[in-house]
Short mmCIF file of C-alpha atoms in Angstrom, two decimals:
data_model
loop_
_atom_site.label_atom_id
_atom_site.label_comp_id
_atom_site.label_asym_id
_atom_site.label_seq_id
_atom_site.Cartn_x
_atom_site.Cartn_y
_atom_site.Cartn_z
CA ASP A 14 -11.27 39.48 1.26
CA ALA A 15 -12.84 37.33 -1.32
CA GLY A 16 -13.34 33.68 -0.29
CA VAL A 17 -13.16 30.71 -2.52
CA THR A 18 -15.38 31.08 -5.70
CA GLN A 19 -16.83 28.48 -7.93
CA SER A 20 -18.49 28.38 -11.28
CA PRO A 21 -20.85 27.57 -12.68
CA THR A 22 -23.39 27.28 -9.72
CA HIS A 23 -25.48 24.75 -11.45
CA LEU A 24 -25.01 22.58 -14.36
CA ILE A 25 -26.86 19.84 -16.36
CA LYS A 26 -25.38 17.40 -18.84
CA THR A 27 -26.41 14.14 -20.32
CA ARG A 28 -24.57 10.84 -19.91
CA GLY A 29 -21.45 10.50 -21.92
CA GLN A 30 -20.81 14.26 -22.20
CA GLN A 31 -17.81 16.27 -20.75
CA VAL A 32 -17.89 18.96 -18.09
CA THR A 33 -15.40 21.49 -16.76
CA LEU A 34 -15.64 23.19 -13.37
CA ARG A 35 -13.76 26.09 -12.20
CA CYS A 36 -12.45 27.13 -8.97
CA SER A 37 -10.56 30.34 -7.57
CA PRO A 38 -9.03 29.88 -4.25
CA LYS A 39 -9.12 32.39 -1.34
CA SER A 40 -6.72 35.07 -1.59
CA GLY A 41 -3.24 34.07 -0.35
CA HIS A 42 -3.87 30.28 -0.68
CA ASP A 43 -1.86 28.16 -3.10
CA THR A 44 -3.28 24.75 -2.55
CA VAL A 45 -6.62 23.57 -4.05
CA SER A 46 -8.65 20.40 -3.40
CA TRP A 47 -11.65 19.04 -5.03
CA TYR A 48 -14.26 16.96 -3.39
CA GLN A 49 -17.57 15.18 -4.50
CA GLN A 50 -20.48 15.23 -2.22
CA ALA A 51 -23.33 12.96 -3.16
CA LEU A 52 -26.75 13.59 -1.74
CA GLY A 53 -26.93 12.49 2.01
CA GLN A 54 -23.22 11.92 2.12
CA GLY A 55 -20.06 13.78 3.34
CA PRO A 56 -17.68 15.24 0.88
CA GLN A 57 -15.33 12.58 -0.70
CA PHE A 58 -11.72 13.57 -1.77
CA ILE A 59 -11.08 13.75 -5.45
CA PHE A 60 -7.61 15.16 -5.67
CA GLN A 61 -5.34 18.01 -4.71
CA TYR A 62 -3.29 20.50 -6.67
CA TYR A 63 -0.04 22.41 -5.47
CA GLU A 64 2.30 24.07 -7.64
CA GLU A 65 0.41 23.24 -10.64
CA GLU A 66 0.87 19.47 -9.98
CA GLU A 67 -1.65 16.78 -8.78
CA ARG A 68 -0.24 16.10 -5.35
CA GLN A 69 -2.54 13.54 -3.84
CA ARG A 70 -5.53 11.53 -5.55
CA GLY A 71 -8.48 9.93 -3.79
CA ASN A 72 -10.29 6.86 -5.16
CA PHE A 73 -11.55 8.22 -8.49
CA PRO A 74 -11.26 7.13 -11.98
CA ASP A 75 -9.12 8.59 -14.52
CA ARG A 76 -12.33 10.22 -16.05
CA PHE A 77 -11.76 12.68 -13.29
CA SER A 78 -8.67 15.02 -14.12
CA GLY A 79 -7.73 18.45 -13.21
CA HIS A 80 -5.41 21.43 -13.66
CA GLN A 81 -3.88 24.23 -11.61
CA PHE A 82 -2.81 27.54 -13.28
CA PRO A 83 -0.05 29.93 -12.25
CA ASN A 84 -2.50 32.03 -10.53
CA TYR A 85 -3.48 29.08 -8.32
CA SER A 86 -6.96 28.77 -9.91
CA SER A 87 -7.95 25.28 -10.83
CA GLU A 88 -10.24 23.28 -13.04
CA LEU A 89 -11.91 19.88 -12.66
CA ASN A 90 -12.80 17.86 -15.70
CA VAL A 91 -15.01 14.97 -15.97
CA ASN A 92 -15.21 12.74 -19.04
CA ALA A 93 -17.88 10.19 -20.13
CA LEU A 94 -20.25 11.47 -17.60
CA LEU A 95 -22.42 8.79 -15.78
CA LEU A 96 -25.83 9.18 -13.91
CA GLY A 97 -23.70 8.49 -10.66
CA ASP A 98 -21.58 11.68 -11.37
CA SER A 99 -24.65 13.94 -10.27
CA ALA A 100 -23.31 15.48 -7.12
CA LEU A 101 -22.31 18.66 -5.51
CA TYR A 102 -18.66 19.37 -6.42
CA LEU A 103 -16.76 21.32 -3.84
CA CYS A 104 -13.45 23.06 -4.00
CA ALA A 105 -11.26 23.96 -1.10
CA SER A 106 -8.27 26.00 -0.67
CA SER A 107 -5.54 26.23 1.94
CA PRO A 108 -2.80 28.58 2.79
CA PRO A 109 0.90 28.08 2.16
CA GLY A 110 3.28 26.49 4.62
CA LEU A 111 0.89 23.93 5.82
CA ALA A 112 1.48 21.14 3.22
CA GLY A 113 -2.29 21.43 2.22
CA GLY A 114 -3.74 21.17 5.71
CA PRO A 115 -4.96 21.05 8.27
CA THR A 116 -7.59 23.57 7.59
CA GLN A 117 -9.42 24.05 4.29
CA TYR A 118 -11.89 26.61 3.13
CA PHE A 119 -14.74 25.62 1.13
CA GLY A 120 -16.46 27.36 -1.88
CA PRO A 121 -20.26 27.32 -2.42
CA GLY A 122 -20.02 24.35 -4.86
CA THR A 123 -21.20 23.41 -8.26
CA ARG A 124 -24.24 21.39 -8.45
CA LEU A 125 -23.91 18.90 -11.41
CA THR A 126 -26.94 16.86 -12.78
CA VAL A 127 -26.32 14.22 -15.31
CA LEU A 128 -29.56 13.07 -17.13
CA THR B 11 -8.90 2.80 5.21
CA GLN B 12 -9.53 5.68 7.62
CA LEU B 13 -13.26 6.23 8.47
CA LEU B 14 -15.14 8.65 10.62
CA GLU B 15 -18.37 7.69 11.96
CA GLN B 16 -20.80 10.42 13.15
CA SER B 17 -23.74 9.96 15.48
CA PRO B 18 -26.65 10.57 15.64
CA GLN B 19 -27.25 10.65 12.07
CA PHE B 20 -30.31 12.87 12.75
CA LEU B 21 -31.32 14.91 15.52
CA SER B 22 -34.47 17.04 16.03
CA ILE B 23 -34.92 19.21 19.18
CA GLN B 24 -36.73 22.17 20.47
CA GLU B 25 -35.18 25.48 20.66
CA GLY B 26 -33.34 25.95 24.14
CA GLU B 27 -32.29 22.27 24.58
CA ASN B 28 -28.62 21.13 24.67
CA LEU B 29 -27.18 18.55 22.52
CA THR B 30 -23.96 16.72 21.71
CA VAL B 31 -22.96 14.93 18.48
CA TYR B 32 -20.14 12.71 18.23
CA CYS B 33 -17.42 11.90 15.70
CA ASN B 34 -15.47 8.53 16.13
CA SER B 35 -12.72 6.76 14.41
CA SER B 36 -10.40 3.88 14.99
CA SER B 37 -7.68 5.78 13.27
CA VAL B 38 -5.59 8.70 14.59
CA PHE B 39 -5.82 12.02 12.82
CA SER B 40 -3.27 14.85 12.86
CA SER B 41 -6.18 17.21 13.20
CA LEU B 42 -9.94 17.35 13.11
CA GLN B 43 -12.23 20.06 11.69
CA TRP B 44 -15.90 20.68 12.28
CA TYR B 45 -18.02 22.23 9.60
CA ARG B 46 -21.63 23.34 9.40
CA GLN B 47 -23.44 22.98 5.91
CA GLU B 48 -26.57 24.51 4.64
CA PRO B 49 -28.50 22.67 1.89
CA GLY B 50 -26.78 23.43 -1.57
CA GLU B 51 -23.96 25.33 -0.08
CA GLY B 52 -20.25 24.62 0.83
CA PRO B 53 -19.19 23.56 4.34
CA VAL B 54 -18.44 26.47 6.55
CA LEU B 55 -15.62 25.92 8.93
CA LEU B 56 -16.47 26.04 12.65
CA VAL B 57 -13.14 24.91 14.25
CA THR B 58 -9.88 23.14 13.86
CA VAL B 59 -8.46 21.06 16.89
CA VAL B 60 -5.08 19.57 16.72
CA THR B 61 -3.98 18.76 20.11
CA GLY B 62 -5.23 15.76 22.03
CA GLY B 63 -7.50 16.54 24.80
CA GLU B 64 -8.06 20.16 23.48
CA VAL B 65 -11.29 22.04 24.17
CA LYS B 66 -12.43 25.07 22.20
CA LYS B 67 -15.42 27.09 22.71
CA LEU B 68 -17.16 29.10 20.05
CA LYS B 69 -20.06 31.06 21.92
CA ARG B 70 -22.59 28.42 22.62
CA LEU B 71 -20.51 25.70 20.88
CA THR B 72 -17.98 23.57 22.65
CA PHE B 73 -15.51 21.23 20.79
CA GLN B 74 -13.43 18.67 22.15
CA PHE B 75 -10.66 16.41 20.68
CA GLY B 76 -10.23 13.06 22.36
CA ASP B 77 -6.82 12.45 24.11
CA ALA B 78 -5.87 9.81 21.62
CA ARG B 79 -6.85 12.01 18.65
CA LYS B 80 -9.41 9.43 17.41
CA ASP B 81 -12.61 11.13 18.38
CA SER B 82 -14.38 14.48 18.88
CA SER B 83 -17.56 16.00 20.23
CA LEU B 84 -19.65 19.03 19.48
CA HIS B 85 -21.82 20.35 22.29
CA ILE B 86 -24.18 23.05 21.71
CA THR B 87 -25.91 24.91 24.65
CA ALA B 88 -29.36 26.29 24.41
CA ALA B 89 -29.90 25.53 20.70
CA GLN B 90 -31.51 28.10 18.45
CA THR B 91 -33.43 27.77 15.22
CA GLY B 92 -30.34 29.32 13.39
CA ASP B 93 -28.34 26.17 14.34
CA THR B 94 -30.27 23.97 11.97
CA GLY B 95 -27.95 22.47 9.65
CA LEU B 96 -25.73 19.46 8.73
CA TYR B 97 -22.66 19.14 11.03
CA LEU B 98 -19.70 17.60 9.43
CA CYS B 99 -16.55 16.31 10.97
CA ALA B 100 -13.47 15.82 9.12
CA GLY B 101 -10.15 14.39 10.01
CA GLY B 102 -6.78 15.72 8.65
CA SER B 103 -4.83 12.92 6.78
CA GLN B 104 -1.74 13.74 4.84
CA GLY B 105 -3.04 17.00 3.50
CA ASN B 106 -6.49 16.04 2.64
CA LEU B 107 -9.70 15.60 4.63
CA ILE B 108 -11.83 12.53 5.61
CA PHE B 109 -15.35 13.46 6.12
CA GLY B 110 -18.13 11.64 8.08
CA LYS B 111 -21.42 11.40 6.68
CA GLY B 112 -22.69 14.29 9.01
CA THR B 113 -25.28 14.99 11.70
CA LYS B 114 -28.41 16.52 10.34
CA LEU B 115 -29.71 18.86 13.23
CA SER B 116 -33.28 20.45 13.26
CA VAL B 117 -34.05 22.97 15.82
CA LYS B 118 -37.72 23.59 16.14
CA PRO B 119 -39.07 26.96 17.56
#
């Protein structure tokens, strides 16, 4: 049973560029959440997707956007990258019937470095 | 704003010792999860607790959810070097998770 997968593993971008990160949820899961984890911090909630729509959003600017596809996979897009966007970006999925909680299963993350 | 405070922030112990880490909040959570994270990897779920006063055991790990569902603890008995890692607690809130900053545990041989 494949768990949550994310790509790419690592990414280096320069300020002002745009980036797209991808996530495939665990088999049977329909809700995908994205988190940003800065060095030495706990993950911070960015947004959550269910039925191809953004259901909840954390305190992140509009430069952060996302999408969910009919197969439940998801993308996170970040425009106009800033140095402070350097972080580990985590995708988590949760099974149907629990309104996106309480338990979420995390992927290995994408390490984004902005120079 | 809901916040989770974890303590201690850092903990370095010898193999075989016992330890407890704490997760506290002024807010009530519908559930609480504990995760363990290795450097550069995603958090791995250890346990979910949903009922106030609930105690769950996972081999040498014992998790407790406070009666008021505002706090939790993780106790490790006879720590092993393989227990080294970042321990994160996360409170369930309206479908998303609010994380503490974590306790970085180092178990020395």
